[in-house]
PDB file of C-alpha atoms and ligand atoms in Angstrom:
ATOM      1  CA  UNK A   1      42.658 -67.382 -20.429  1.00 96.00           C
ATOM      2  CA  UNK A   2      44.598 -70.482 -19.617  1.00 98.00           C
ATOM      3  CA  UNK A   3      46.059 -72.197 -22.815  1.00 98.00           C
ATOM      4  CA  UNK A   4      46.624 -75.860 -22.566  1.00 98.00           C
ATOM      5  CA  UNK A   5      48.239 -78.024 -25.294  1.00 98.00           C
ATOM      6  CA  UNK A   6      47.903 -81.605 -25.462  1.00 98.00           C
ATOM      7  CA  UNK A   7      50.836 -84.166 -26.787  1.00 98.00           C
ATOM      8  CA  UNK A   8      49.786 -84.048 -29.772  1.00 98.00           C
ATOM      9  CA  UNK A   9      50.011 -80.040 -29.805  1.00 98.00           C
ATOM     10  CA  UNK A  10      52.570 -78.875 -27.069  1.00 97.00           C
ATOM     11  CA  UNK A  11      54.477 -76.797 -29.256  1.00 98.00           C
ATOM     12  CA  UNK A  12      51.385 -75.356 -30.731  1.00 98.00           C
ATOM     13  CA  UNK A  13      49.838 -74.200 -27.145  1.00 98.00           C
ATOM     14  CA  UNK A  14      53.597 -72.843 -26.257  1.00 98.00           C
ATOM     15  CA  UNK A  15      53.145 -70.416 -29.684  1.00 98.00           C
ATOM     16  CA  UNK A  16      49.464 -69.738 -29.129  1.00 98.00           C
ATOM     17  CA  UNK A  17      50.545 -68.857 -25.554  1.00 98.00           C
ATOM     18  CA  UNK A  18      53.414 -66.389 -26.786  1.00 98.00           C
ATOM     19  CA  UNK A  19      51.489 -64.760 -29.151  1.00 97.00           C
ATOM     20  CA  UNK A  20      49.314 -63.544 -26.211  1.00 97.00           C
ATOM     21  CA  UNK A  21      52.013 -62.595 -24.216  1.00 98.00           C
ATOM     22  CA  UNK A  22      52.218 -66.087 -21.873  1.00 97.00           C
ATOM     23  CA  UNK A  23      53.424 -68.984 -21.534  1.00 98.00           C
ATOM     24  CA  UNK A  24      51.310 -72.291 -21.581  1.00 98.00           C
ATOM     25  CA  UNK A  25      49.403 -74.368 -18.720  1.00 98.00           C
ATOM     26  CA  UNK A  26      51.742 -76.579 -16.986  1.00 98.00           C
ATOM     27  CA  UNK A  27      49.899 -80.321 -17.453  1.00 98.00           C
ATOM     28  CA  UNK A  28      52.143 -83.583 -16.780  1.00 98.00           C
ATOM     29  CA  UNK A  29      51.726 -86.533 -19.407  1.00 98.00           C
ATOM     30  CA  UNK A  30      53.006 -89.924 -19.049  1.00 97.00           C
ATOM     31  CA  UNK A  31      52.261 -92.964 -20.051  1.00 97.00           C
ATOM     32  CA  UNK A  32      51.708 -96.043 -17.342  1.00 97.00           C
ATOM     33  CA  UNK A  33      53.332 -99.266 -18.136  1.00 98.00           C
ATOM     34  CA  UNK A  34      50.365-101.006 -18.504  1.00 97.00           C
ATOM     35  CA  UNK A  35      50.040 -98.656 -21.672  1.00 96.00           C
ATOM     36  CA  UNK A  36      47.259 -96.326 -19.993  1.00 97.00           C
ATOM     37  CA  UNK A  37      47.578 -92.334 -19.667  1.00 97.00           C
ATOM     38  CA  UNK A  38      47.777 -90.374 -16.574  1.00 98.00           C
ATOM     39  CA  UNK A  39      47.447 -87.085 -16.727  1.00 98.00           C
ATOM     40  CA  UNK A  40      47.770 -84.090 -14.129  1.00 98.00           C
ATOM     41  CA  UNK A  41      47.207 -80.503 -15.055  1.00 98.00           C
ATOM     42  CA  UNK A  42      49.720 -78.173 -12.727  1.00 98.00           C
ATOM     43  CA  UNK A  43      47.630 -74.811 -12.929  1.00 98.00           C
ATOM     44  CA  UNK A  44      44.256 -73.192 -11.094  1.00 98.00           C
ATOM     45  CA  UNK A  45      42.003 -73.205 -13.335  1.00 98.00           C
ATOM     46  CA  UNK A  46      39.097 -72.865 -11.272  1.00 98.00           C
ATOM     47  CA  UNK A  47      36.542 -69.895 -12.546  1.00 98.00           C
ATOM     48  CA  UNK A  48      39.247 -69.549 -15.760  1.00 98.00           C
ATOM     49  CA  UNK A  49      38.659 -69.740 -19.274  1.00 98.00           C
ATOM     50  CA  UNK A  50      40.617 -72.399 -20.818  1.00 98.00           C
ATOM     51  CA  UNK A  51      41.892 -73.319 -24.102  1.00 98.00           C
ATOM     52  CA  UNK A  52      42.383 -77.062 -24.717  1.00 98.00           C
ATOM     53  CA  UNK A  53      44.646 -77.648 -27.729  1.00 98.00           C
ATOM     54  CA  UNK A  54      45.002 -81.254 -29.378  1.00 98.00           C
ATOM     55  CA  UNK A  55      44.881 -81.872 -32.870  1.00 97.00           C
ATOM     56  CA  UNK A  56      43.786 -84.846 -33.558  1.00 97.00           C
ATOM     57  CA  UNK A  57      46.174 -86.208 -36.487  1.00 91.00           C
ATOM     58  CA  UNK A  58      48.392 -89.532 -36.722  1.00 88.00           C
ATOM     59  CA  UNK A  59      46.813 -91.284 -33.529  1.00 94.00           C
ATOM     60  CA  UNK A  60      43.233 -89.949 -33.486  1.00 96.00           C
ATOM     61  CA  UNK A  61      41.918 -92.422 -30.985  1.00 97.00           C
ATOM     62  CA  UNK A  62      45.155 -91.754 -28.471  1.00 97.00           C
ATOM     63  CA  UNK A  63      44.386 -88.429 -28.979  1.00 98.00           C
ATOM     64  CA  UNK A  64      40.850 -88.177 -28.418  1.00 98.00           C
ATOM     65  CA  UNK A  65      41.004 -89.992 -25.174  1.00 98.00           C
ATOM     66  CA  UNK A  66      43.833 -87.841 -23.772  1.00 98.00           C
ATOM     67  CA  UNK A  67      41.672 -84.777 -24.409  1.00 98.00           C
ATOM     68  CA  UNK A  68      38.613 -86.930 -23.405  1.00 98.00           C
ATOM     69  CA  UNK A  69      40.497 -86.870 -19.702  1.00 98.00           C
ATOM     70  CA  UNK A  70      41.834 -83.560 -19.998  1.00 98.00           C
ATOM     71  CA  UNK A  71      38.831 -81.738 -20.625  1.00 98.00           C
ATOM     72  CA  UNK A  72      37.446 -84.060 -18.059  1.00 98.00           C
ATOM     73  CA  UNK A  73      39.826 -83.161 -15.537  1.00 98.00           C
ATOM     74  CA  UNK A  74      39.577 -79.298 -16.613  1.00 98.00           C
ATOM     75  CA  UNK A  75      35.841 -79.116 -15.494  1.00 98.00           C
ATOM     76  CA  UNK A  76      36.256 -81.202 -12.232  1.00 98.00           C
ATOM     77  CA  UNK A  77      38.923 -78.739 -11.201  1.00 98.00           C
ATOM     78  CA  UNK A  78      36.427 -75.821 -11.837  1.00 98.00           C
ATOM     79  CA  UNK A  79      37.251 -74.273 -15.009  1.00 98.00           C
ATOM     80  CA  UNK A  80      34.759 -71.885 -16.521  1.00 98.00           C
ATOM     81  CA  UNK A  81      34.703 -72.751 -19.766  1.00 98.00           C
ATOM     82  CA  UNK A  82      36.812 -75.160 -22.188  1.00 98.00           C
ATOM     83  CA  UNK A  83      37.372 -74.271 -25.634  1.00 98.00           C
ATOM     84  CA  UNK A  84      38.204 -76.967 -27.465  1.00 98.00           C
ATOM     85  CA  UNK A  85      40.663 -76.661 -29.946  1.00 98.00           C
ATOM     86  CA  UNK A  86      41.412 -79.399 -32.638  1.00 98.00           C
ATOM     87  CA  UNK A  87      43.139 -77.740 -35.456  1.00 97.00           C
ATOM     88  CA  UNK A  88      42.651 -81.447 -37.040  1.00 97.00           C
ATOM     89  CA  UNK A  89      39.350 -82.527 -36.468  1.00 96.00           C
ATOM     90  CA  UNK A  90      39.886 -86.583 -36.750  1.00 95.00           C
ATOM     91  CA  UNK A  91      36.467 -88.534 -37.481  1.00 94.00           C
ATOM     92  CA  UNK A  92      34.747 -86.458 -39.514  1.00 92.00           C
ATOM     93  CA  UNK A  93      34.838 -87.597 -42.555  1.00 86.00           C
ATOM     94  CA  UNK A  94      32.401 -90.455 -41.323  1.00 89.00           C
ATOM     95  CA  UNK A  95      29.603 -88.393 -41.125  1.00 89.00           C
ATOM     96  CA  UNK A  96      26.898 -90.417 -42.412  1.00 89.00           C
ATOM     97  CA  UNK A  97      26.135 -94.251 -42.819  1.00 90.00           C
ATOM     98  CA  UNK A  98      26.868 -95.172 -46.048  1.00 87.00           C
ATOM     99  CA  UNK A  99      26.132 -99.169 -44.878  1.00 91.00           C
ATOM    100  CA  UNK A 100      23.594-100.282 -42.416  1.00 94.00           C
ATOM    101  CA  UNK A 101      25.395-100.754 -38.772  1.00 95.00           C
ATOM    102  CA  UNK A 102      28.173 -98.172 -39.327  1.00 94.00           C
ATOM    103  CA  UNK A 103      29.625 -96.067 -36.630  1.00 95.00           C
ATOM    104  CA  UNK A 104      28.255 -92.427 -37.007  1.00 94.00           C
ATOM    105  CA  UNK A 105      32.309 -91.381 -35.788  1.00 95.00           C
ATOM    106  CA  UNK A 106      31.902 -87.165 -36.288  1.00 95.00           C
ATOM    107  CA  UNK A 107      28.945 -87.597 -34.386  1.00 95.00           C
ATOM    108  CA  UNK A 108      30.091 -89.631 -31.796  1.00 97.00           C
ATOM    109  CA  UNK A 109      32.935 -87.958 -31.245  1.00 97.00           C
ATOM    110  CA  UNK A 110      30.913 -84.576 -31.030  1.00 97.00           C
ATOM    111  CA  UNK A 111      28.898 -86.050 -27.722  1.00 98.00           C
ATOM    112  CA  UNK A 112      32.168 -87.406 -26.305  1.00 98.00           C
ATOM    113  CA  UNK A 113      33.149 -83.692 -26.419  1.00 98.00           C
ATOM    114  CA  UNK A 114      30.687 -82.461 -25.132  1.00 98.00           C
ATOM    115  CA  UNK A 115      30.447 -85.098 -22.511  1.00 98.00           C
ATOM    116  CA  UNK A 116      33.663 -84.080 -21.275  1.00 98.00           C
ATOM    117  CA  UNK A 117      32.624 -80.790 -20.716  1.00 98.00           C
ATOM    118  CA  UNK A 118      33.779 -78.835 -24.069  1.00 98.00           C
ATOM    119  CA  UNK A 119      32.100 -75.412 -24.347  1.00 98.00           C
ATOM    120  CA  UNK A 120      32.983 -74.618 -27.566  1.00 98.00           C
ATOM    121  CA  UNK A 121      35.297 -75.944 -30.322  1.00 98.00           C
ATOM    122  CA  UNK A 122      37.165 -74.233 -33.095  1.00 98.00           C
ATOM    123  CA  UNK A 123      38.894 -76.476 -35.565  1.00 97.00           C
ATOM    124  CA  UNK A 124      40.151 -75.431 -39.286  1.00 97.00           C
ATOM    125  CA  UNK A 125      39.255 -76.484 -42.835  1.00 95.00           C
ATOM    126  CA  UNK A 126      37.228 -79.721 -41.556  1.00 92.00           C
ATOM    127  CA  UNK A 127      35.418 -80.800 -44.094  1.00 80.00           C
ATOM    128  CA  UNK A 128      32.160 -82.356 -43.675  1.00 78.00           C
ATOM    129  CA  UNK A 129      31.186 -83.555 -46.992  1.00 76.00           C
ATOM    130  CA  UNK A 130      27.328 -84.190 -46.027  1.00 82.00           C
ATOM    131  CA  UNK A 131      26.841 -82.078 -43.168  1.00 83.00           C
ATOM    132  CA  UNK A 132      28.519 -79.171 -44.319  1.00 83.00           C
ATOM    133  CA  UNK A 133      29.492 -76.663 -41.422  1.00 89.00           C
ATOM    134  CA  UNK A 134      30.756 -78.425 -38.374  1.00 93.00           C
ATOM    135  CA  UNK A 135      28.441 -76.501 -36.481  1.00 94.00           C
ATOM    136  CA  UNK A 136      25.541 -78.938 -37.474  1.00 94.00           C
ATOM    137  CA  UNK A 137      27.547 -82.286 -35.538  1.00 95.00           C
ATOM    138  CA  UNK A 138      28.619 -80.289 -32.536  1.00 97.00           C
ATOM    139  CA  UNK A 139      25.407 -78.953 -29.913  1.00 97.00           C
ATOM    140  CA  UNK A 140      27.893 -76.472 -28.308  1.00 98.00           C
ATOM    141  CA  UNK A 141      28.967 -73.573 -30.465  1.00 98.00           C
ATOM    142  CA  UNK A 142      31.675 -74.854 -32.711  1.00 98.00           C
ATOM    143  CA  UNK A 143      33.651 -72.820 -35.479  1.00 97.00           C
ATOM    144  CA  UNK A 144      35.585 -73.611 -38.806  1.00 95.00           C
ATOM    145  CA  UNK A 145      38.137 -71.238 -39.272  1.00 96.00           C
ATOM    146  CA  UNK A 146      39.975 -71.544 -42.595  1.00 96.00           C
ATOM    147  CA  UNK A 147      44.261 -71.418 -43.198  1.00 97.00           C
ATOM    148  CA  UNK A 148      43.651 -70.496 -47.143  1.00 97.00           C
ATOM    149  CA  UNK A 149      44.389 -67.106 -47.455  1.00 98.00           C
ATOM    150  CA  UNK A 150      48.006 -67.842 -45.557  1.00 98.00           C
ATOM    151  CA  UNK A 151      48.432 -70.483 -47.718  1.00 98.00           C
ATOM    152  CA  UNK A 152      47.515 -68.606 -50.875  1.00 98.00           C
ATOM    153  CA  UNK A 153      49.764 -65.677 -49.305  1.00 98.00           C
ATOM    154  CA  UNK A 154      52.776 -67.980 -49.054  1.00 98.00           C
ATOM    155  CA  UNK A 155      52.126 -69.422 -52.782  1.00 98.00           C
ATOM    156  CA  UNK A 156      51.869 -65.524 -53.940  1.00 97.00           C
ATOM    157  CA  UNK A 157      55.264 -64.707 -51.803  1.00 98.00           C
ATOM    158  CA  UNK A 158      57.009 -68.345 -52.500  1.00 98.00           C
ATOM    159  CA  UNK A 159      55.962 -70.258 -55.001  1.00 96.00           C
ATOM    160  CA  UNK A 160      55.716 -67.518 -57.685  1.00 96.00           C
ATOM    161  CA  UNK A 161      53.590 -69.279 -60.229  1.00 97.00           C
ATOM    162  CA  UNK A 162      53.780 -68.620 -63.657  1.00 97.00           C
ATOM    163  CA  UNK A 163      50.594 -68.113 -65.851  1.00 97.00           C
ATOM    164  CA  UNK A 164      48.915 -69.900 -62.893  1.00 97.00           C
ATOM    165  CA  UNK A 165      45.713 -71.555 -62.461  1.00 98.00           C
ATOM    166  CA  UNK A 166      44.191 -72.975 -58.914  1.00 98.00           C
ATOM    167  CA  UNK A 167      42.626 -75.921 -59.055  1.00 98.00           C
ATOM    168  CA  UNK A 168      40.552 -77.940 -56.959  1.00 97.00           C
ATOM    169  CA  UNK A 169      40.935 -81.266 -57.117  1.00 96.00           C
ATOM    170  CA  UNK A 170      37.297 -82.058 -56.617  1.00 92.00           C
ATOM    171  CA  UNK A 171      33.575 -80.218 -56.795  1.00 91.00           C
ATOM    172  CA  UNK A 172      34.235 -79.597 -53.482  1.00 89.00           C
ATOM    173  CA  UNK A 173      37.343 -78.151 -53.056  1.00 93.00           C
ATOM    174  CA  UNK A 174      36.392 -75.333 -55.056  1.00 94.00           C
ATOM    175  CA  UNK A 175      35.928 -73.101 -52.578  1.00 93.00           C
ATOM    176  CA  UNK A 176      39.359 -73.440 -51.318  1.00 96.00           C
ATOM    177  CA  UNK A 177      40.495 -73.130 -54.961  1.00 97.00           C
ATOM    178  CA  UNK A 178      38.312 -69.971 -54.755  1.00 97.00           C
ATOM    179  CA  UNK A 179      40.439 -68.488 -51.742  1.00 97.00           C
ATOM    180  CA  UNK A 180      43.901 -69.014 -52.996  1.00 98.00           C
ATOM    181  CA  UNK A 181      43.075 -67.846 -56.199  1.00 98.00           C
ATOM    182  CA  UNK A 182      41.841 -64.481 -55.244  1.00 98.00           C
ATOM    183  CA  UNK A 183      45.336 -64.491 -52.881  1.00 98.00           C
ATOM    184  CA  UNK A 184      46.998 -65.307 -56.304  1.00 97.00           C
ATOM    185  CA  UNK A 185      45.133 -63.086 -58.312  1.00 97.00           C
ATOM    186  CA  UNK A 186      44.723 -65.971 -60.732  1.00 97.00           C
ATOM    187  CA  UNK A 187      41.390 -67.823 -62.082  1.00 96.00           C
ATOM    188  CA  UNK A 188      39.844 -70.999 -60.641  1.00 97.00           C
ATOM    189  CA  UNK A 189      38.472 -74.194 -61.199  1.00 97.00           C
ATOM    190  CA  UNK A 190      37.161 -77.652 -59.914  1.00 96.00           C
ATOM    191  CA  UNK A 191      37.556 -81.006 -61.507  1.00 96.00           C
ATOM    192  CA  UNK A 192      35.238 -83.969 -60.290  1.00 94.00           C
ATOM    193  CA  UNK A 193      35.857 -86.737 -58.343  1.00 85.00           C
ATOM    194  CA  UNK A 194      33.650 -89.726 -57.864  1.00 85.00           C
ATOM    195  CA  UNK A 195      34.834 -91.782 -55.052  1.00 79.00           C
ATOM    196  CA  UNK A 196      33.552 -95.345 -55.160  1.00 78.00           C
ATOM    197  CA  UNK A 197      33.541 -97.183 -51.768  1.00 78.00           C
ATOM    198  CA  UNK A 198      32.298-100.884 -52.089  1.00 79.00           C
ATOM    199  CA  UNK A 199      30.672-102.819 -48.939  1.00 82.00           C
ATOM    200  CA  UNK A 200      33.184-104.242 -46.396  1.00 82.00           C
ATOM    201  CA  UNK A 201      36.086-102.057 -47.760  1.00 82.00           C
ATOM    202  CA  UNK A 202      37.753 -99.161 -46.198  1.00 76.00           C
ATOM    203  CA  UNK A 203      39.602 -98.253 -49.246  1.00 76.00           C
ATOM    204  CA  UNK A 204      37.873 -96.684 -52.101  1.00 74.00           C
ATOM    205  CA  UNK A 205      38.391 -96.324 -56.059  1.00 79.00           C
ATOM    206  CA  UNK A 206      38.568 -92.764 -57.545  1.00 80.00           C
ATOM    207  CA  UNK A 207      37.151 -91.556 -60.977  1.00 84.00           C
ATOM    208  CA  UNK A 208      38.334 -87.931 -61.705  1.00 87.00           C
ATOM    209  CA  UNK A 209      37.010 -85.650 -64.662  1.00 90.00           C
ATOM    210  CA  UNK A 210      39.176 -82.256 -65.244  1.00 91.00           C
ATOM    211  CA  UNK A 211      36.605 -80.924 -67.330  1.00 91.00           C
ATOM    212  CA  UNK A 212      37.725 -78.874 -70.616  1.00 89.00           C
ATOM    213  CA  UNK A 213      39.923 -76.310 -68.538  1.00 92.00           C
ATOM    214  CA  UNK A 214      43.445 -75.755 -70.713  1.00 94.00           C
ATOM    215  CA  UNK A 215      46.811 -76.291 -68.736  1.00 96.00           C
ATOM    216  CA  UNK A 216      49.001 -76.224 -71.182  1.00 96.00           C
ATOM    217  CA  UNK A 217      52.370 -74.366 -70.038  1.00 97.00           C
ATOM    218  CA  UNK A 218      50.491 -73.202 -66.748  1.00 97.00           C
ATOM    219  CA  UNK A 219      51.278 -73.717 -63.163  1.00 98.00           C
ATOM    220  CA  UNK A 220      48.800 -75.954 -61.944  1.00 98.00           C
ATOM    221  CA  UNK A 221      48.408 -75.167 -58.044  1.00 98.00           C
ATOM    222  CA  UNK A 222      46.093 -77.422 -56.193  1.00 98.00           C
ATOM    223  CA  UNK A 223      44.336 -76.123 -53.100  1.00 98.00           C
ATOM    224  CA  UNK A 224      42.595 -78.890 -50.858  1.00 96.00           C
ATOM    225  CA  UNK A 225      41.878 -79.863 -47.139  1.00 95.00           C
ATOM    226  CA  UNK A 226      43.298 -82.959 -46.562  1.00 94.00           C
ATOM    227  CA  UNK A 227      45.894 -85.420 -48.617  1.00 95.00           C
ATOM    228  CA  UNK A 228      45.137 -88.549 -46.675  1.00 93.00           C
ATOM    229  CA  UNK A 229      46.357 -91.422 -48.794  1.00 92.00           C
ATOM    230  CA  UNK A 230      47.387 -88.715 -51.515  1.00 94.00           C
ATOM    231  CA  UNK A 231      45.144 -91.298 -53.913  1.00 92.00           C
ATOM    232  CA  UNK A 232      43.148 -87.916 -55.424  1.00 93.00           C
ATOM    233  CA  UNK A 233      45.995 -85.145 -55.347  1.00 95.00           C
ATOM    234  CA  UNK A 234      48.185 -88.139 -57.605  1.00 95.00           C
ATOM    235  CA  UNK A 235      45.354 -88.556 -59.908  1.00 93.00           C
ATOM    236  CA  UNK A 236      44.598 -84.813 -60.357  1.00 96.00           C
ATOM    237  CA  UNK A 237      48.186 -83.773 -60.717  1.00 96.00           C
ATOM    238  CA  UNK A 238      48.716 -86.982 -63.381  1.00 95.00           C
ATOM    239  CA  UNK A 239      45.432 -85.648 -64.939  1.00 94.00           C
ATOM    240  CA  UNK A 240      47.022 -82.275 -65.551  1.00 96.00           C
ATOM    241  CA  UNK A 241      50.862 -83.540 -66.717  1.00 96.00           C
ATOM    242  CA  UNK A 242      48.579 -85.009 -69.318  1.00 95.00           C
ATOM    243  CA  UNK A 243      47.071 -81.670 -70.560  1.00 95.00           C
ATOM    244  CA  UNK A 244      50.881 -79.849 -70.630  1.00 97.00           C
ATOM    245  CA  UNK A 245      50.804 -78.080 -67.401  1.00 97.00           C
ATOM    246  CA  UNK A 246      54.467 -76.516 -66.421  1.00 97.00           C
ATOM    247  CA  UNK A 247      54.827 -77.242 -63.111  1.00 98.00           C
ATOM    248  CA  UNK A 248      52.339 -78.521 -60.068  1.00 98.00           C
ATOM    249  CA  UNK A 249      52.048 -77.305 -56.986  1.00 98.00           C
ATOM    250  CA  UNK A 250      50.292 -78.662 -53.761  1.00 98.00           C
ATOM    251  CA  UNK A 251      48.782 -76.530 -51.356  1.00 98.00           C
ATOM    252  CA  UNK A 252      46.655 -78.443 -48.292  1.00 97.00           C
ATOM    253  CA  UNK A 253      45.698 -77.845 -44.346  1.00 97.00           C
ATOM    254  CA  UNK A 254      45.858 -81.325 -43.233  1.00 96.00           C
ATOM    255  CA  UNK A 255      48.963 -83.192 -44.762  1.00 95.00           C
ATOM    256  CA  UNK A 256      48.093 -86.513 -42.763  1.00 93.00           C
ATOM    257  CA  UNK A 257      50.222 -88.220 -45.196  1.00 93.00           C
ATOM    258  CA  UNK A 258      48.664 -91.761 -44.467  1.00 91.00           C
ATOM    259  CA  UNK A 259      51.479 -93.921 -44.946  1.00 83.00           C
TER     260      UNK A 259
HETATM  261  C1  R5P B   1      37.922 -85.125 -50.028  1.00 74.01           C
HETATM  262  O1  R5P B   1      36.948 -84.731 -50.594  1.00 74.01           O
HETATM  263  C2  R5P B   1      38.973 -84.253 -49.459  1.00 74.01           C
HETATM  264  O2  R5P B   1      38.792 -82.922 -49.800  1.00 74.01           O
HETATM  265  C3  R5P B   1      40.341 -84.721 -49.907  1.00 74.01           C
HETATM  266  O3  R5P B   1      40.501 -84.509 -51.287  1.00 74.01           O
HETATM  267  C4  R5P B   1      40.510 -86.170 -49.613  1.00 74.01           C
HETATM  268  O4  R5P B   1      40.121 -86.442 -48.304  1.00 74.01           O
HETATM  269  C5  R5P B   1      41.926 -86.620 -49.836  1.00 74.01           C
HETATM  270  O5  R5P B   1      42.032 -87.975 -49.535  1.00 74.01           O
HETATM  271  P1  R5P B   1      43.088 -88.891 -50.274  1.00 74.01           P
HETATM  272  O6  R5P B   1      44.425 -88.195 -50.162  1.00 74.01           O
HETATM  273  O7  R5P B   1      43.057 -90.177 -49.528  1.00 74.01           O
HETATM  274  O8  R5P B   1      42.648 -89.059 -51.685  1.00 74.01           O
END
């Protein structure tokens, strides 16, 4: 198998290649001046197997072009298969139309992929609030793996919470709670989060609930998928100050850090 790393994940295809004993695809990125990509890929690919690495964090639409052409240029040169692999899957949260005339984005961006010529795609800890596995937006086999347990493992070796409690921040984020927990040997719980978007804004107002769970003089640490504008982790962690926890800790895949 050929491993091939975007720019957004270079050094990420040069691990994935050493862990397997290679080193990565040679593929030339540059930018024109006129602000377009060009993009050559320096390896035979034809009748390979190749993995196509670009998460898809920071600039999503950048990055979703440049694999748009890579995969594109991957199949025209012959390649078996192309595994797609987007360790940040960007567009998914729009998953439904929550106002008449919005962009379906995860689904769009599925057919692009597949359009390209993606076989398969593996991504980690997307969450797809309505749709639920990310193998109901994608036609072509497509797998969630999950980076929990390593993050529960580093908590457990690291961290070394006292008295501690994993919480997710909302309903559902429990099962991530779930994972670390068991990691942590610790119990678990979910607070609720209503998220109210009004029409014409992209922003949206949160309402959290922590339930009747006691913190007092406990490590609080919060499992979730994403901190995006880090509105929900600041109002869960605030929420828990509140009830007396000790100290609160923040464990998340996807720190996209918006701003
Ligand atoms: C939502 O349900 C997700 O699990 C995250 O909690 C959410 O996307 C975080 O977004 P933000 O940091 O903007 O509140």
């Amino acid at each position: 198998m050929i491993i091939i790393g975007g720019s957004a994940s270079s050094n990420l295809a040069s691990k994935v290649a050493k862990e397997l004993g290679q080193e990565a695809g040679k593929i030339e990125i540059k930018r024109f001046p006129d602000g377009e990509k060009y993009i050559r890929i320096h390896e035979d690919v034809k009748g390979q197997d190749v993995a196509l690495i670009q998460s898809l964090y920071r600039t999503p639409d950048e990055y979703v072009f440049e694999y748009l052409l890579i995969a594109d240029t991957l199949r025209d040169m012959g390649a078996a298969s192309i595994i797609g692999i987007t360790p940040y899957l960007a567009y998914a949260r729009q998953d439904s139309r929550f106002y008449p005339g919005e962009a379906l984005s995860s689904a769009a961006l599925a057919k692009l992929f597949e359009a390209a010529g993606t076989t398969s795609i593996l991504t980690v800890d997307c969450h797809l609030h309505r749709l639920g596995d990310v193998s109901n937006v994608f036609k072509i086999p497509a797998q969630n793996l999950s980076a929990m347990t390593l993050l529960g493992k580093y908590a457990r070796e690291n961290l070394k919470p006292k008295k501690p409690i994993v919480v997710g921040p909302d309903e559902e984020a429990e099962q991530w709670a779930g994972t670390v927990a068991k990691e942590l040997d610790a119990e678990h719980t979910a607070f609720t989060k209503k998220r109210i978007r009004k029409e014409g804004e992209t922003e949206s107002k949160l309402e959290m609930d922590t339930g009747n769970v006691e913190l007092k003089g406990r490590d609080v640490v919060f499992a979730d998928d994403i901190i995006s504008t880090g509105g929900t982790i600041v109002q869960a962690a605030r929420a828990c100050k509140k009830k007396g926890a000790r100290r609160i800790f923040v464990l998340c895949t996807h720190p996209v850090l918006a701003d």
